[in-house]
């Protein structure tokens, strides 16, 4: 027997997902592994495809919001904000000031909730048990607040063209003011648990590097792009709603590795607390809805518009086309998760099997948005 | 009344076997409660007072579950594997002294025996990984083999420090040398290396790489169910208990330190009880430390783990051995260098993580 | 090692805090007043009949199509007891399909339907389709629970 024949090896194909515990929903990737090294990756998406864009064409303008909730089902308020702004621009109405403030507060709180979800899942990906529970403890506070505001913990259906569904509940501002230090403390605690941990650092620093040029080329946005060192935030580069008047920083990473993506999100949570604090201080009294016609008469003039917001996962864009009438003609979603996921290939180069899980976790994908 | 030696050993073995089973049930309960409270949960609460009967209930459930063997599995290898994991670990209890007398057999080569048996179960894990005919299991099994064999060396070298200092391989004699100062203070680097290496030997966080839930979904155990799976669990917790007991004996002074019953002060059962109490407190403390670490730390990657074993633990365990040997020859003051080396070890860990 | 110690201190501290979870079926976290469970039908006590006229607008707008509504002539209209010409004859909601979105509440012209706090449907029997009596009961239970009167502010918004 020759040595060559004795040492003949084959690459093993490992199926990660859609039921694998580390794939965040129903993403599936077939990893080609050479021992522990990843030699190739074939991603499969579409397990959660519900045809959101087609469904939207058969719903009335305002009713589409319930489907928006279900695209990125961890940052619902941000999605609703994007769509509501699009409708308002098509209709040519302005929401009252109180509604604007309420929207920004809720969207930023939703950013904290979403990043907490990332924190927990990322902790589980690198093998720690406790971060997930800490993150959900912090989420729960805010979820209960959301429940008090909109009546639902996840699928809020709260932002409408021209304002909000109903006013913020009584005592909302006081409750939130009382809660913010606790939220801040929760973020600090999560920070203390993981960020400086040597085991965590050795798992994330230098893993899954994405150069700034590559990130831009793949159309990444949000924390994934900012971790690579690009200071790009829709709230700053194409300001909407109240953001031009608010004072906040855009945290930027240096190396574009998993640790930077984690760190940027943690820093963003702190910025969100700052934004909420500012909005609370200025929250005015007043109407919460600019009157728009009710459902049989709700018509949008023919036209089209592209509107995008900075979602927790990146640049969430909606292209709305109206041909007049009660239903949108076309709703196109520019999904930040989908574009970020495209960068998985270059990130997985020369990685280990265990890294693949961490890299996927650091992208923080939500399959409801990738598959739509 | 003294029984014939063979019968006596059998009786002792029977008692120890049952104690181990009981201890495993208690340990699983403690782990669940400790983890739950670390995560601000309640943990098991329903079955019995504060869920105290939850583990027996789970054990009964596992025993009456169907014993599945995958169709494509290598049948004999698959079915034999759990026992080959459990038996070597159980064999370790033969010479673990709970007190001077409460031991199945106090072997003169006790430590040699323990070190020999502590890594035999790698065969069983590898068999489980291969026999399952599952890619996750295979990866997990190979990971287990690599990890357990690599960490066997620093573990043995760390213990060797104690052996060199005490000049004995007999656990009882080693414990009795610690009436004044426990070896914890004399061998700080050795303790650290022993703890880290035994965490890896036990495949517990942060070294639970063979069974990593988020990567290989339980590794070698992925295809097992019911009774065979519960034997794996039994082995895991039994080895945790055994390792903690060894650590308590060779580093924390076992039943002797800090209050060794002087001759005449306490005698007979009272002395034994005091000794066992001390021993159990120390063992349990170490076990809870392991659970606490599990609730705090993430998991290392396999290449980092191997690098850690070969580039950090083994050189430092050599340093520990050299310091101890020098101390034996030139006087005990040299052992203070061990504390310096411990600081160096901590610093090296810090530097490695920042690269 | 410092980071590991920091983490250990954090978990040590949380270990001594009170748990945040509760034993679910024995203990329940209170629902917020606005909580949206499944929709129920309100009862007009003044005329001793439902508010619902069976106009089917909710059925048409329901995004999951989980509702079925039928209309009939109101017998009380002929006798002059009520001003409603039409009244609901049959109303079923397949609660296993309902997504609690509150669109039915918002499109209703008669303020006849409301989101109740009822949200637990687990049971031994597959009685997932709620008929008229169940829907009335759900609303009545809800009102008794939260002390609400008909005419909630969230109506007629869409």
PDB file of C-alpha atoms in Angstrom, chain B residues 22-212:
ATOM      1  CA  UNK B  22     -26.594   9.047  45.151  1.00  0.00           C
ATOM      2  CA  UNK B  23     -23.926  11.715  44.915  1.00  0.00           C
ATOM      3  CA  UNK B  24     -24.473  12.011  41.167  1.00  0.00           C
ATOM      4  CA  UNK B  25     -28.175  12.628  41.678  1.00  0.00           C
ATOM      5  CA  UNK B  26     -27.420  15.292  44.255  1.00  0.00           C
ATOM      6  CA  UNK B  27     -24.761  16.891  42.052  1.00  0.00           C
ATOM      7  CA  UNK B  28     -27.132  17.194  39.102  1.00  0.00           C
ATOM      8  CA  UNK B  29     -29.674  18.839  41.366  1.00  0.00           C
ATOM      9  CA  UNK B  30     -27.058  21.223  42.757  1.00  0.00           C
ATOM     10  CA  UNK B  31     -25.845  22.105  39.299  1.00  0.00           C
ATOM     11  CA  UNK B  32     -29.330  22.917  38.098  1.00  0.00           C
ATOM     12  CA  UNK B  33     -30.034  25.050  41.128  1.00  0.00           C
ATOM     13  CA  UNK B  34     -26.699  26.869  41.050  1.00  0.00           C
ATOM     14  CA  UNK B  35     -27.015  27.612  37.346  1.00  0.00           C
ATOM     15  CA  UNK B  36     -30.603  28.705  37.782  1.00  0.00           C
ATOM     16  CA  UNK B  37     -29.770  31.148  40.525  1.00  0.00           C
ATOM     17  CA  UNK B  38     -26.798  32.502  38.636  1.00  0.00           C
ATOM     18  CA  UNK B  39     -29.260  33.250  35.859  1.00  0.00           C
ATOM     19  CA  UNK B  40     -31.911  34.570  38.252  1.00  0.00           C
ATOM     20  CA  UNK B  41     -34.207  31.677  37.548  1.00  0.00           C
ATOM     21  CA  UNK B  42     -35.856  29.326  39.994  1.00  0.00           C
ATOM     22  CA  UNK B  43     -34.682  26.028  38.582  1.00  0.00           C
ATOM     23  CA  UNK B  44     -36.625  22.840  39.309  1.00  0.00           C
ATOM     24  CA  UNK B  45     -39.404  23.643  41.760  1.00  0.00           C
ATOM     25  CA  UNK B  46     -42.242  21.191  41.198  1.00  0.00           C
ATOM     26  CA  UNK B  47     -41.141  17.709  42.136  1.00  0.00           C
ATOM     27  CA  UNK B  48     -40.804  17.573  45.871  1.00  0.00           C
ATOM     28  CA  UNK B  49     -39.665  20.410  48.085  1.00  0.00           C
ATOM     29  CA  UNK B  50     -37.912  22.893  45.777  1.00  0.00           C
ATOM     30  CA  UNK B  51     -37.688  20.223  43.107  1.00  0.00           C
ATOM     31  CA  UNK B  52     -35.472  17.964  45.155  1.00  0.00           C
ATOM     32  CA  UNK B  53     -36.970  14.869  43.552  1.00  0.00           C
ATOM     33  CA  UNK B  54     -36.523  16.200  40.033  1.00  0.00           C
ATOM     34  CA  UNK B  55     -33.309  14.291  39.313  1.00  0.00           C
ATOM     35  CA  UNK B  56     -34.647  10.943  40.549  1.00  0.00           C
ATOM     36  CA  UNK B  57     -37.720  11.576  38.400  1.00  0.00           C
ATOM     37  CA  UNK B  58     -35.530  12.337  35.405  1.00  0.00           C
ATOM     38  CA  UNK B  59     -33.444   9.259  36.093  1.00  0.00           C
ATOM     39  CA  UNK B  60     -36.536   7.064  36.164  1.00  0.00           C
ATOM     40  CA  UNK B  61     -37.777   8.669  32.975  1.00  0.00           C
ATOM     41  CA  UNK B  62     -34.454   7.957  31.280  1.00  0.00           C
ATOM     42  CA  UNK B  63     -34.418   4.367  32.480  1.00  0.00           C
ATOM     43  CA  UNK B  64     -37.821   3.552  31.051  1.00  0.00           C
ATOM     44  CA  UNK B  65     -37.202   5.283  27.749  1.00  0.00           C
ATOM     45  CA  UNK B  66     -36.695   3.216  24.642  1.00  0.00           C
ATOM     46  CA  UNK B  67     -33.086   2.285  24.043  1.00  0.00           C
ATOM     47  CA  UNK B  68     -32.560   3.393  20.467  1.00  0.00           C
ATOM     48  CA  UNK B  69     -29.733   2.282  18.246  1.00  0.00           C
ATOM     49  CA  UNK B  70     -29.500   4.045  14.894  1.00  0.00           C
ATOM     50  CA  UNK B  71     -29.888   1.716  11.969  1.00  0.00           C
ATOM     51  CA  UNK B  72     -26.562   2.633  10.423  1.00  0.00           C
ATOM     52  CA  UNK B  73     -24.676   2.597  13.706  1.00  0.00           C
ATOM     53  CA  UNK B  74     -21.845   0.194  14.355  1.00  0.00           C
ATOM     54  CA  UNK B  75     -24.009  -1.754  16.734  1.00  0.00           C
ATOM     55  CA  UNK B  76     -21.565  -3.301  19.183  1.00  0.00           C
ATOM     56  CA  UNK B  77     -19.303  -0.297  19.317  1.00  0.00           C
ATOM     57  CA  UNK B  78     -22.281   1.971  19.838  1.00  0.00           C
ATOM     58  CA  UNK B  79     -23.827  -0.103  22.586  1.00  0.00           C
ATOM     59  CA  UNK B  80     -20.607  -0.860  24.405  1.00  0.00           C
ATOM     60  CA  UNK B  81     -19.313   2.718  24.470  1.00  0.00           C
ATOM     61  CA  UNK B  82     -21.249   4.019  27.504  1.00  0.00           C
ATOM     62  CA  UNK B  83     -19.914   1.237  29.686  1.00  0.00           C
ATOM     63  CA  UNK B  84     -16.362   1.804  28.562  1.00  0.00           C
ATOM     64  CA  UNK B  85     -16.812   5.404  29.604  1.00  0.00           C
ATOM     65  CA  UNK B  86     -18.355   4.590  32.926  1.00  0.00           C
ATOM     66  CA  UNK B  87     -16.227   1.687  34.139  1.00  0.00           C
ATOM     67  CA  UNK B  88     -12.792   3.415  34.165  1.00  0.00           C
ATOM     68  CA  UNK B  89     -14.297   6.379  35.948  1.00  0.00           C
ATOM     69  CA  UNK B  90     -15.927   4.171  38.483  1.00  0.00           C
ATOM     70  CA  UNK B  91     -12.649   2.324  38.980  1.00  0.00           C
ATOM     71  CA  UNK B  92     -11.139   5.576  40.208  1.00  0.00           C
ATOM     72  CA  UNK B  93     -13.286   5.377  43.317  1.00  0.00           C
ATOM     73  CA  UNK B  94     -11.417   2.302  44.448  1.00  0.00           C
ATOM     74  CA  UNK B  95      -8.625   4.323  45.951  1.00  0.00           C
ATOM     75  CA  UNK B  96     -10.198   7.680  46.700  1.00  0.00           C
ATOM     76  CA  UNK B  97      -9.952   8.055  50.470  1.00  0.00           C
ATOM     77  CA  UNK B  98     -12.889   9.703  52.175  1.00  0.00           C
ATOM     78  CA  UNK B  99     -11.038   9.372  55.446  1.00  0.00           C
ATOM     79  CA  UNK B 100      -8.057   7.313  56.481  1.00  0.00           C
ATOM     80  CA  UNK B 101     -10.175   4.161  56.779  1.00  0.00           C
ATOM     81  CA  UNK B 102     -13.160   4.882  54.567  1.00  0.00           C
ATOM     82  CA  UNK B 103     -11.590   3.690  51.363  1.00  0.00           C
ATOM     83  CA  UNK B 104     -12.025   0.576  49.275  1.00  0.00           C
ATOM     84  CA  UNK B 105      -8.328  -0.109  48.922  1.00  0.00           C
ATOM     85  CA  UNK B 106      -5.608   2.264  49.992  1.00  0.00           C
ATOM     86  CA  UNK B 107      -3.129   1.513  47.239  1.00  0.00           C
ATOM     87  CA  UNK B 108       0.528   2.366  47.628  1.00  0.00           C
ATOM     88  CA  UNK B 109       0.573   3.437  44.006  1.00  0.00           C
ATOM     89  CA  UNK B 110      -2.752   5.245  44.437  1.00  0.00           C
ATOM     90  CA  UNK B 111      -1.930   8.330  42.391  1.00  0.00           C
ATOM     91  CA  UNK B 112      -0.386   6.299  39.630  1.00  0.00           C
ATOM     92  CA  UNK B 113      -3.557   4.229  39.548  1.00  0.00           C
ATOM     93  CA  UNK B 114      -5.795   7.300  39.418  1.00  0.00           C
ATOM     94  CA  UNK B 115      -3.817   8.972  36.664  1.00  0.00           C
ATOM     95  CA  UNK B 116      -3.860   5.750  34.698  1.00  0.00           C
ATOM     96  CA  UNK B 117      -7.602   5.372  34.939  1.00  0.00           C
ATOM     97  CA  UNK B 118      -8.592   9.007  34.616  1.00  0.00           C
ATOM     98  CA  UNK B 119      -8.086   9.100  30.864  1.00  0.00           C
ATOM     99  CA  UNK B 120      -9.120   5.602  29.866  1.00  0.00           C
ATOM    100  CA  UNK B 121     -12.669   6.688  29.138  1.00  0.00           C
ATOM    101  CA  UNK B 122     -11.437   8.489  26.049  1.00  0.00           C
ATOM    102  CA  UNK B 123     -11.714   5.100  24.350  1.00  0.00           C
ATOM    103  CA  UNK B 124     -15.383   4.957  25.170  1.00  0.00           C
ATOM    104  CA  UNK B 125     -15.998   8.488  23.898  1.00  0.00           C
ATOM    105  CA  UNK B 126     -14.156   7.779  20.675  1.00  0.00           C
ATOM    106  CA  UNK B 127     -16.170   4.602  20.232  1.00  0.00           C
ATOM    107  CA  UNK B 128     -19.376   6.497  20.866  1.00  0.00           C
ATOM    108  CA  UNK B 129     -18.335   9.088  18.305  1.00  0.00           C
ATOM    109  CA  UNK B 130     -17.383   6.542  15.689  1.00  0.00           C
ATOM    110  CA  UNK B 131     -20.118   4.021  16.358  1.00  0.00           C
ATOM    111  CA  UNK B 132     -22.965   6.530  16.112  1.00  0.00           C
ATOM    112  CA  UNK B 133     -22.339   6.999  12.394  1.00  0.00           C
ATOM    113  CA  UNK B 134     -23.115  10.644  12.805  1.00  0.00           C
ATOM    114  CA  UNK B 135     -20.896  13.460  11.642  1.00  0.00           C
ATOM    115  CA  UNK B 136     -21.445  15.587  14.700  1.00  0.00           C
ATOM    116  CA  UNK B 137     -20.698  12.594  16.916  1.00  0.00           C
ATOM    117  CA  UNK B 138     -17.564  11.771  14.975  1.00  0.00           C
ATOM    118  CA  UNK B 139     -16.291  15.323  15.266  1.00  0.00           C
ATOM    119  CA  UNK B 140     -17.109  15.319  18.952  1.00  0.00           C
ATOM    120  CA  UNK B 141     -15.439  11.977  19.522  1.00  0.00           C
ATOM    121  CA  UNK B 142     -12.251  13.040  17.770  1.00  0.00           C
ATOM    122  CA  UNK B 143     -12.285  16.304  19.677  1.00  0.00           C
ATOM    123  CA  UNK B 144     -12.672  14.377  22.918  1.00  0.00           C
ATOM    124  CA  UNK B 145      -9.751  12.118  22.054  1.00  0.00           C
ATOM    125  CA  UNK B 146      -7.469  15.023  21.212  1.00  0.00           C
ATOM    126  CA  UNK B 147      -8.480  17.020  24.244  1.00  0.00           C
ATOM    127  CA  UNK B 148      -8.350  14.265  26.817  1.00  0.00           C
ATOM    128  CA  UNK B 149      -4.990  12.947  25.694  1.00  0.00           C
ATOM    129  CA  UNK B 150      -3.414  16.408  25.582  1.00  0.00           C
ATOM    130  CA  UNK B 151      -4.642  17.393  29.005  1.00  0.00           C
ATOM    131  CA  UNK B 152      -3.592  14.126  30.547  1.00  0.00           C
ATOM    132  CA  UNK B 153       0.017  15.354  30.498  1.00  0.00           C
ATOM    133  CA  UNK B 154      -0.277  18.634  32.406  1.00  0.00           C
ATOM    134  CA  UNK B 155      -2.633  16.915  34.819  1.00  0.00           C
ATOM    135  CA  UNK B 156      -0.091  14.199  35.550  1.00  0.00           C
ATOM    136  CA  UNK B 157       2.762  16.705  35.796  1.00  0.00           C
ATOM    137  CA  UNK B 158       0.803  18.893  38.192  1.00  0.00           C
ATOM    138  CA  UNK B 159       0.161  15.907  40.422  1.00  0.00           C
ATOM    139  CA  UNK B 160       3.813  14.932  40.074  1.00  0.00           C
ATOM    140  CA  UNK B 161       4.731  18.141  41.881  1.00  0.00           C
ATOM    141  CA  UNK B 162       2.786  16.935  44.896  1.00  0.00           C
ATOM    142  CA  UNK B 163       4.319  13.489  44.614  1.00  0.00           C
ATOM    143  CA  UNK B 164       7.850  14.863  44.485  1.00  0.00           C
ATOM    144  CA  UNK B 165       7.254  17.102  47.474  1.00  0.00           C
ATOM    145  CA  UNK B 166       5.577  14.461  49.596  1.00  0.00           C
ATOM    146  CA  UNK B 167       7.692  11.571  48.391  1.00  0.00           C
ATOM    147  CA  UNK B 168       4.749   9.206  48.222  1.00  0.00           C
ATOM    148  CA  UNK B 169       2.173   7.923  45.776  1.00  0.00           C
ATOM    149  CA  UNK B 170      -0.148   6.845  48.527  1.00  0.00           C
ATOM    150  CA  UNK B 171      -3.088   9.201  48.883  1.00  0.00           C
ATOM    151  CA  UNK B 172      -3.440   8.529  52.579  1.00  0.00           C
ATOM    152  CA  UNK B 173       0.159   9.449  53.257  1.00  0.00           C
ATOM    153  CA  UNK B 174      -0.120  12.562  51.113  1.00  0.00           C
ATOM    154  CA  UNK B 175      -3.139  13.710  53.073  1.00  0.00           C
ATOM    155  CA  UNK B 176      -1.473  13.014  56.375  1.00  0.00           C
ATOM    156  CA  UNK B 177       1.464  15.206  55.374  1.00  0.00           C
ATOM    157  CA  UNK B 178      -0.903  18.170  55.157  1.00  0.00           C
ATOM    158  CA  UNK B 179      -1.878  18.515  58.806  1.00  0.00           C
ATOM    159  CA  UNK B 180      -0.022  21.817  59.053  1.00  0.00           C
ATOM    160  CA  UNK B 181      -0.050  23.491  55.660  1.00  0.00           C
ATOM    161  CA  UNK B 182      -2.171  22.219  52.783  1.00  0.00           C
ATOM    162  CA  UNK B 183      -0.340  21.747  49.513  1.00  0.00           C
ATOM    163  CA  UNK B 184      -2.595  24.448  48.088  1.00  0.00           C
ATOM    164  CA  UNK B 185      -0.218  27.013  49.566  1.00  0.00           C
ATOM    165  CA  UNK B 186       2.926  25.129  48.601  1.00  0.00           C
ATOM    166  CA  UNK B 187       1.905  24.333  45.041  1.00  0.00           C
ATOM    167  CA  UNK B 188      -0.170  27.302  43.826  1.00  0.00           C
ATOM    168  CA  UNK B 189       0.829  26.830  40.213  1.00  0.00           C
ATOM    169  CA  UNK B 190       0.234  23.113  40.514  1.00  0.00           C
ATOM    170  CA  UNK B 191      -3.286  23.702  41.830  1.00  0.00           C
ATOM    171  CA  UNK B 192      -4.095  26.069  39.018  1.00  0.00           C
ATOM    172  CA  UNK B 193      -2.781  23.704  36.368  1.00  0.00           C
ATOM    173  CA  UNK B 194      -4.531  20.783  37.998  1.00  0.00           C
ATOM    174  CA  UNK B 195      -7.855  22.628  38.079  1.00  0.00           C
ATOM    175  CA  UNK B 196      -7.613  23.797  34.481  1.00  0.00           C
ATOM    176  CA  UNK B 197      -6.442  20.432  33.209  1.00  0.00           C
ATOM    177  CA  UNK B 198      -9.069  18.525  35.120  1.00  0.00           C
ATOM    178  CA  UNK B 199     -11.770  20.864  33.806  1.00  0.00           C
ATOM    179  CA  UNK B 200     -10.591  19.840  30.368  1.00  0.00           C
ATOM    180  CA  UNK B 201     -10.438  16.177  31.354  1.00  0.00           C
ATOM    181  CA  UNK B 202     -14.029  16.457  32.533  1.00  0.00           C
ATOM    182  CA  UNK B 203     -15.051  18.328  29.352  1.00  0.00           C
ATOM    183  CA  UNK B 204     -16.661  21.049  31.371  1.00  0.00           C
ATOM    184  CA  UNK B 205     -16.970  24.715  30.531  1.00  0.00           C
ATOM    185  CA  UNK B 206     -14.821  26.440  29.267  1.00  0.00           C
ATOM    186  CA  UNK B 207     -13.491  23.216  27.752  1.00  0.00           C
ATOM    187  CA  UNK B 208     -16.760  21.502  26.876  1.00  0.00           C
ATOM    188  CA  UNK B 209     -15.613  21.324  23.288  1.00  0.00           C
ATOM    189  CA  UNK B 210     -16.401  17.644  22.630  1.00  0.00           C
ATOM    190  CA  UNK B 211     -20.038  18.121  23.570  1.00  0.00           C
ATOM    191  CA  UNK B 212     -20.363  21.746  22.438  1.00  0.00           C
TER     192      UNK B 212
END
